mmCIF file of C-alpha atoms in Angstrom:
data_model
loop_
_atom_site.group_PDB
_atom_site.id
_atom_site.type_symbol
_atom_site.label_atom_id
_atom_site.label_comp_id
_atom_site.label_asym_id
_atom_site.label_seq_id
_atom_site.Cartn_x
_atom_site.Cartn_y
_atom_site.Cartn_z
ATOM 1 C CA SER L 1 -15.837 17.295 -1.610
ATOM 2 C CA ALA L 2 -19.558 16.730 -1.800
ATOM 3 C CA VAL L 3 -21.809 14.282 -0.221
ATOM 4 C CA ILE L 4 -24.701 12.893 -2.388
ATOM 5 C CA SER L 5 -27.689 10.874 -1.388
ATOM 6 C CA GLN L 6 -29.472 8.981 -4.378
ATOM 7 C CA LYS L 7 -32.786 7.019 -3.668
ATOM 8 C CA PRO L 8 -34.119 4.737 -4.421
ATOM 9 C CA SER L 9 -30.859 2.407 -4.196
ATOM 10 C CA ARG L 10 -32.837 -0.363 -5.896
ATOM 11 C CA ASP L 11 -36.274 -1.227 -7.464
ATOM 12 C CA ILE L 12 -37.974 -3.560 -9.494
ATOM 13 C CA CYS L 13 -40.424 -2.226 -12.287
ATOM 14 C CA GLN L 14 -43.072 -3.271 -14.433
ATOM 15 C CA ARG L 15 -42.416 -2.949 -18.234
ATOM 16 C CA GLY L 16 -43.854 0.060 -19.854
ATOM 17 C CA THR L 17 -44.014 2.034 -15.948
ATOM 18 C CA SER L 18 -41.482 5.101 -14.921
ATOM 19 C CA LEU L 19 -39.511 5.448 -12.077
ATOM 20 C CA THR L 20 -37.869 9.073 -10.954
ATOM 21 C CA ILE L 21 -34.819 8.753 -9.217
ATOM 22 C CA GLN L 22 -33.734 11.693 -6.970
ATOM 23 C CA CYS L 23 -29.954 13.771 -6.221
ATOM 24 C CA GLN L 24 -29.567 15.744 -3.116
ATOM 25 C CA VAL L 25 -26.367 17.239 -2.590
ATOM 26 C CA ASP L 26 -25.008 18.483 0.231
ATOM 27 C CA SER L 27 -23.591 21.920 -1.030
ATOM 28 C CA GLN L 28 -24.584 23.826 -4.511
ATOM 29 C CA VAL L 29 -23.188 23.031 -7.474
ATOM 30 C CA THR L 30 -23.545 24.464 -10.864
ATOM 31 C CA MET L 31 -23.568 20.612 -13.103
ATOM 32 C CA MET L 32 -25.068 17.497 -11.948
ATOM 33 C CA PHE L 33 -24.199 14.443 -14.395
ATOM 34 C CA TRP L 34 -26.616 11.148 -14.650
ATOM 35 C CA TYR L 35 -24.980 8.237 -15.530
ATOM 36 C CA ARG L 36 -26.125 4.779 -16.775
ATOM 37 C CA GLN L 37 -24.212 1.608 -16.332
ATOM 38 C CA GLN L 38 -25.478 -1.827 -18.260
ATOM 39 C CA PRO L 39 -24.657 -4.855 -16.917
ATOM 40 C CA GLY L 40 -20.880 -5.559 -17.041
ATOM 41 C CA GLN L 41 -19.947 -2.051 -18.943
ATOM 42 C CA SER L 42 -18.415 1.062 -18.057
ATOM 43 C CA LEU L 43 -20.475 4.427 -17.239
ATOM 44 C CA THR L 44 -22.183 5.828 -20.092
ATOM 45 C CA LEU L 45 -22.911 9.545 -19.254
ATOM 46 C CA ILE L 46 -26.700 10.310 -20.076
ATOM 47 C CA ALA L 47 -26.972 13.774 -19.746
ATOM 48 C CA THR L 48 -25.706 16.911 -17.442
ATOM 49 C CA ALA L 49 -27.982 18.996 -16.063
ATOM 50 C CA ASN L 50 -27.744 22.446 -14.963
ATOM 51 C CA GLN L 51 -29.789 24.973 -12.951
ATOM 52 C CA GLY L 52 -32.470 26.617 -14.702
ATOM 53 C CA SER L 53 -31.865 25.462 -17.915
ATOM 54 C CA GLU L 54 -32.482 21.900 -19.960
ATOM 55 C CA ALA L 55 -30.254 19.337 -19.354
ATOM 56 C CA THR L 56 -27.954 18.630 -22.297
ATOM 57 C CA TYR L 57 -28.086 15.109 -23.566
ATOM 58 C CA GLU L 58 -25.479 12.859 -24.517
ATOM 59 C CA SER L 59 -26.039 11.157 -28.240
ATOM 60 C CA GLY L 60 -28.410 8.295 -28.318
ATOM 61 C CA PHE L 61 -30.382 9.619 -25.095
ATOM 62 C CA VAL L 62 -33.756 11.442 -25.542
ATOM 63 C CA ILE L 63 -35.698 13.747 -23.557
ATOM 64 C CA ASP L 64 -38.787 11.886 -23.891
ATOM 65 C CA LYS L 65 -36.974 8.923 -22.408
ATOM 66 C CA PHE L 66 -34.821 10.538 -19.529
ATOM 67 C CA PRO L 67 -36.750 13.754 -18.637
ATOM 68 C CA ILE L 68 -34.503 15.573 -16.003
ATOM 69 C CA SER L 69 -35.661 18.425 -13.329
ATOM 70 C CA ARG L 70 -32.545 20.723 -12.005
ATOM 71 C CA PRO L 71 -35.170 23.101 -10.027
ATOM 72 C CA ASN L 72 -32.389 23.962 -7.568
ATOM 73 C CA LEU L 73 -28.619 24.083 -7.135
ATOM 74 C CA THR L 74 -28.686 20.907 -4.746
ATOM 75 C CA PHE L 75 -31.241 18.356 -6.376
ATOM 76 C CA SER L 76 -31.825 16.885 -9.528
ATOM 77 C CA THR L 77 -34.048 13.740 -11.116
ATOM 78 C CA LEU L 78 -33.690 11.652 -13.543
ATOM 79 C CA THR L 79 -36.515 9.752 -14.685
ATOM 80 C CA VAL L 80 -36.983 6.493 -16.973
ATOM 81 C CA SER L 81 -40.170 6.394 -19.243
ATOM 82 C CA ASN L 82 -42.016 3.554 -20.650
ATOM 83 C CA MET L 83 -39.445 1.023 -19.088
ATOM 84 C CA SER L 84 -38.599 -2.393 -20.916
ATOM 85 C CA PRO L 85 -35.868 -4.876 -20.196
ATOM 86 C CA GLU L 86 -33.240 -3.372 -21.614
ATOM 87 C CA ASP L 87 -33.239 0.005 -19.515
ATOM 88 C CA SER L 88 -32.125 -2.586 -16.412
ATOM 89 C CA SER L 89 -29.147 -0.693 -15.684
ATOM 90 C CA ILE L 90 -27.222 0.685 -12.789
ATOM 91 C CA TYR L 91 -28.316 4.675 -12.670
ATOM 92 C CA LEU L 92 -25.688 7.199 -10.975
ATOM 93 C CA CYS L 93 -25.537 10.591 -10.375
ATOM 94 C CA SER L 94 -22.459 12.858 -10.194
ATOM 95 C CA VAL L 95 -20.934 15.828 -9.111
ATOM 96 C CA GLN L 96 -17.723 17.559 -9.749
ATOM 97 C CA GLY L 97 -15.598 19.851 -7.992
ATOM 98 C CA HIS L 98 -12.323 21.355 -7.950
ATOM 99 C CA ARG L 99 -8.874 20.923 -6.227
ATOM 100 C CA SER L 100 -5.608 21.293 -7.214
ATOM 101 C CA GLY L 101 -6.622 22.662 -10.758
ATOM 102 C CA ALA L 102 -8.366 19.408 -11.654
ATOM 103 C CA ASN L 103 -11.644 18.070 -11.360
ATOM 104 C CA VAL L 104 -12.777 15.626 -8.346
ATOM 105 C CA LEU L 105 -15.425 13.136 -9.001
ATOM 106 C CA THR L 106 -18.112 12.488 -5.999
ATOM 107 C CA PHE L 107 -20.699 10.006 -7.393
ATOM 108 C CA GLY L 108 -24.002 9.423 -5.605
ATOM 109 C CA ALA L 109 -24.394 5.419 -4.250
ATOM 110 C CA GLY L 110 -26.475 4.784 -7.361
ATOM 111 C CA SER L 111 -30.125 3.449 -8.068
ATOM 112 C CA ARG L 112 -30.038 -0.461 -9.196
ATOM 113 C CA LEU L 113 -32.931 -0.845 -11.290
ATOM 114 C CA THR L 114 -34.430 -3.600 -12.869
ATOM 115 C CA VAL L 115 -37.328 -4.029 -15.643
ATOM 116 C CA LEU L 116 -39.328 -7.298 -15.669
ATOM 117 C CA LYS E 1 -11.697 11.060 -27.927
ATOM 118 C CA ASN E 2 -9.781 9.839 -25.434
ATOM 119 C CA GLU E 3 -9.686 6.002 -25.734
ATOM 120 C CA VAL E 4 -9.285 3.762 -21.893
ATOM 121 C CA GLU E 5 -8.284 0.258 -21.846
ATOM 122 C CA GLN E 6 -7.635 -1.895 -18.740
ATOM 123 C CA SER E 7 -5.631 -4.696 -17.415
ATOM 124 C CA PRO E 8 -6.581 -7.451 -16.680
ATOM 125 C CA GLN E 9 -10.430 -7.077 -16.794
ATOM 126 C CA ASN E 10 -10.590 -10.296 -13.951
ATOM 127 C CA LEU E 11 -8.123 -10.591 -10.909
ATOM 128 C CA THR E 12 -8.716 -12.995 -8.502
ATOM 129 C CA ALA E 13 -5.914 -12.620 -5.478
ATOM 130 C CA GLN E 14 -4.957 -14.532 -2.368
ATOM 131 C CA GLU E 15 -5.164 -12.406 0.674
ATOM 132 C CA GLY E 16 -1.942 -10.707 1.428
ATOM 133 C CA GLU E 17 -1.247 -10.581 -1.878
ATOM 134 C CA PHE E 18 0.207 -7.366 -4.360
ATOM 135 C CA ILE E 19 -2.313 -6.185 -6.834
ATOM 136 C CA THR E 20 -1.893 -4.627 -10.081
ATOM 137 C CA ILE E 21 -4.232 -2.728 -12.138
ATOM 138 C CA ASN E 22 -3.293 -0.951 -15.149
ATOM 139 C CA CYS E 23 -5.144 1.721 -17.366
ATOM 140 C CA SER E 24 -3.991 3.270 -20.707
ATOM 141 C CA TYR E 25 -5.333 5.964 -22.472
ATOM 142 C CA SER E 26 -4.686 7.855 -26.202
ATOM 143 C CA VAL E 27 -4.532 11.279 -25.582
ATOM 144 C CA GLY E 28 -2.706 13.756 -23.493
ATOM 145 C CA ILE E 29 -4.875 14.489 -19.987
ATOM 146 C CA SER E 30 -4.341 16.898 -17.617
ATOM 147 C CA ALA E 31 -5.486 14.375 -14.607
ATOM 148 C CA LEU E 32 -6.621 10.907 -14.612
ATOM 149 C CA HIS E 33 -8.937 9.507 -11.892
ATOM 150 C CA TRP E 34 -9.033 5.880 -9.872
ATOM 151 C CA LEU E 35 -12.201 5.164 -8.641
ATOM 152 C CA GLN E 36 -13.628 1.953 -6.513
ATOM 153 C CA GLN E 37 -17.505 0.672 -7.385
ATOM 154 C CA HIS E 38 -18.766 -1.632 -4.674
ATOM 155 C CA PRO E 39 -20.948 -4.742 -5.091
ATOM 156 C CA GLY E 40 -23.785 -2.451 -4.212
ATOM 157 C CA GLY E 41 -22.412 0.464 -7.142
ATOM 158 C CA GLY E 42 -21.751 2.964 -5.233
ATOM 159 C CA ILE E 43 -18.686 4.859 -6.657
ATOM 160 C CA VAL E 44 -15.599 5.608 -4.568
ATOM 161 C CA SER E 45 -13.227 8.446 -5.610
ATOM 162 C CA LEU E 46 -9.744 6.636 -5.014
ATOM 163 C CA PHE E 47 -6.893 9.092 -6.689
ATOM 164 C CA MET E 48 -6.909 12.282 -8.756
ATOM 165 C CA LEU E 49 -2.898 12.391 -10.298
ATOM 166 C CA SER E 50 -1.719 14.461 -12.779
ATOM 167 C CA SER E 51 2.221 13.515 -12.218
ATOM 168 C CA GLY E 52 4.367 10.777 -10.606
ATOM 169 C CA LYS E 53 2.710 8.901 -7.445
ATOM 170 C CA LYS E 54 0.589 9.012 -4.647
ATOM 171 C CA LYS E 55 -0.053 6.738 -1.730
ATOM 172 C CA HIS E 56 -3.280 6.288 0.419
ATOM 173 C CA GLY E 57 -2.593 3.793 2.927
ATOM 174 C CA ARG E 58 -2.199 0.109 1.061
ATOM 175 C CA LEU E 59 -3.000 1.955 -1.965
ATOM 176 C CA ILE E 60 -0.333 3.377 -4.347
ATOM 177 C CA ALA E 61 -1.236 5.130 -7.826
ATOM 178 C CA THR E 62 1.099 6.121 -10.377
ATOM 179 C CA ILE E 63 0.547 7.770 -13.293
ATOM 180 C CA ASN E 64 3.066 8.136 -16.841
ATOM 181 C CA ILE E 65 2.345 11.161 -18.537
ATOM 182 C CA GLN E 66 4.583 10.458 -21.782
ATOM 183 C CA GLU E 67 3.457 6.920 -21.823
ATOM 184 C CA LYS E 68 0.030 7.470 -21.318
ATOM 185 C CA HIS E 69 0.050 5.077 -18.491
ATOM 186 C CA SER E 70 -1.318 4.750 -15.089
ATOM 187 C CA SER E 71 -1.513 2.019 -12.749
ATOM 188 C CA LEU E 72 -3.128 0.934 -9.426
ATOM 189 C CA HIS E 73 -1.218 -1.331 -6.553
ATOM 190 C CA ILE E 74 -2.584 -2.652 -3.514
ATOM 191 C CA THR E 75 -0.399 -3.719 -1.352
ATOM 192 C CA ALA E 76 -0.954 -6.342 1.707
ATOM 193 C CA SER E 77 -4.680 -7.142 -0.177
ATOM 194 C CA HIS E 78 -7.419 -7.766 2.025
ATOM 195 C CA PRO E 79 -10.935 -9.645 0.862
ATOM 196 C CA ARG E 80 -12.562 -6.064 1.805
ATOM 197 C CA ASP E 81 -10.872 -4.657 -1.768
ATOM 198 C CA SER E 82 -12.782 -6.720 -3.716
ATOM 199 C CA ALA E 83 -14.906 -4.145 -6.422
ATOM 200 C CA VAL E 84 -14.546 -2.957 -9.234
ATOM 201 C CA TYR E 85 -11.378 -0.131 -10.143
ATOM 202 C CA ILE E 86 -12.352 1.949 -12.562
ATOM 203 C CA CYS E 87 -9.755 4.653 -14.526
ATOM 204 C CA ALA E 88 -11.516 7.774 -15.866
ATOM 205 C CA VAL E 89 -9.770 10.327 -18.014
ATOM 206 C CA PRO E 90 -11.083 13.930 -18.932
ATOM 207 C CA SER E 91 -13.569 13.866 -22.098
ATOM 208 C CA TYR E 92 -14.934 17.413 -23.974
ATOM 209 C CA GLY E 93 -16.221 20.032 -21.957
ATOM 210 C CA GLN E 94 -16.363 18.339 -18.628
ATOM 211 C CA ASN E 95 -17.564 14.860 -19.462
ATOM 212 C CA PHE E 96 -15.421 11.882 -18.601
ATOM 213 C CA VAL E 97 -14.085 8.592 -20.492
ATOM 214 C CA PHE E 98 -14.348 5.344 -18.311
ATOM 215 C CA GLY E 99 -12.055 2.802 -18.392
ATOM 216 C CA PRO E 100 -14.128 -0.783 -18.698
ATOM 217 C CA GLY E 101 -13.102 -1.515 -15.003
ATOM 218 C CA THR E 102 -10.818 -4.745 -13.400
ATOM 219 C CA ARG E 103 -13.056 -6.857 -11.354
ATOM 220 C CA LEU E 104 -11.185 -7.760 -8.257
ATOM 221 C CA SER E 105 -11.798 -10.729 -6.386
ATOM 222 C CA VAL E 106 -9.398 -11.110 -2.894
ATOM 223 C CA LEU E 107 -9.887 -14.740 -1.578
ATOM 224 C CA PRO E 108 -9.261 -15.472 2.131
#
């Protein structure tokens, strides 16, 4: 299965600033997925990033707040813009492979973001 | 939309105990995933199963497709097993629905 390098692993940011999270995959993948995990909660899909087209955002998430880039088939970034304390979460990127006819999930190590 | 439930929410065990974590879902699926999330936040895929039982080391996962239920068992638990265990099922497109997680603490 794929290996994902995600950074930063954690950061503490001031309200009103923006932070960009990067994910590098060791193989080419069509789609990359960005998730948010708020404290004590499960994972929520923010958007799906396709190379060469705009990301597809889930209900409740907008491009102005979470712009995503996907310049090639191995790399993607998620920016958390104009941060507030409510954005304090773990952000994870993920890819899916196929094995035995089903999807295999691979995640980055996560970026733990604290907004003061 | 598939609804996923897990039980228990929290579990504390003594080292060496046999542990069972349960997952139930509302809509039929092709495969279910068990994930392990370490305190640092990283998530590792443990199992993907569509029927029967799978075993990997001290971990055993079972699924009953008809009853829409899966269990994750840990034999001879160890403090390093302390983590959050999450089950996930496919949703629309290539999305997944994730359970709320079971937080396991294994005490030495």
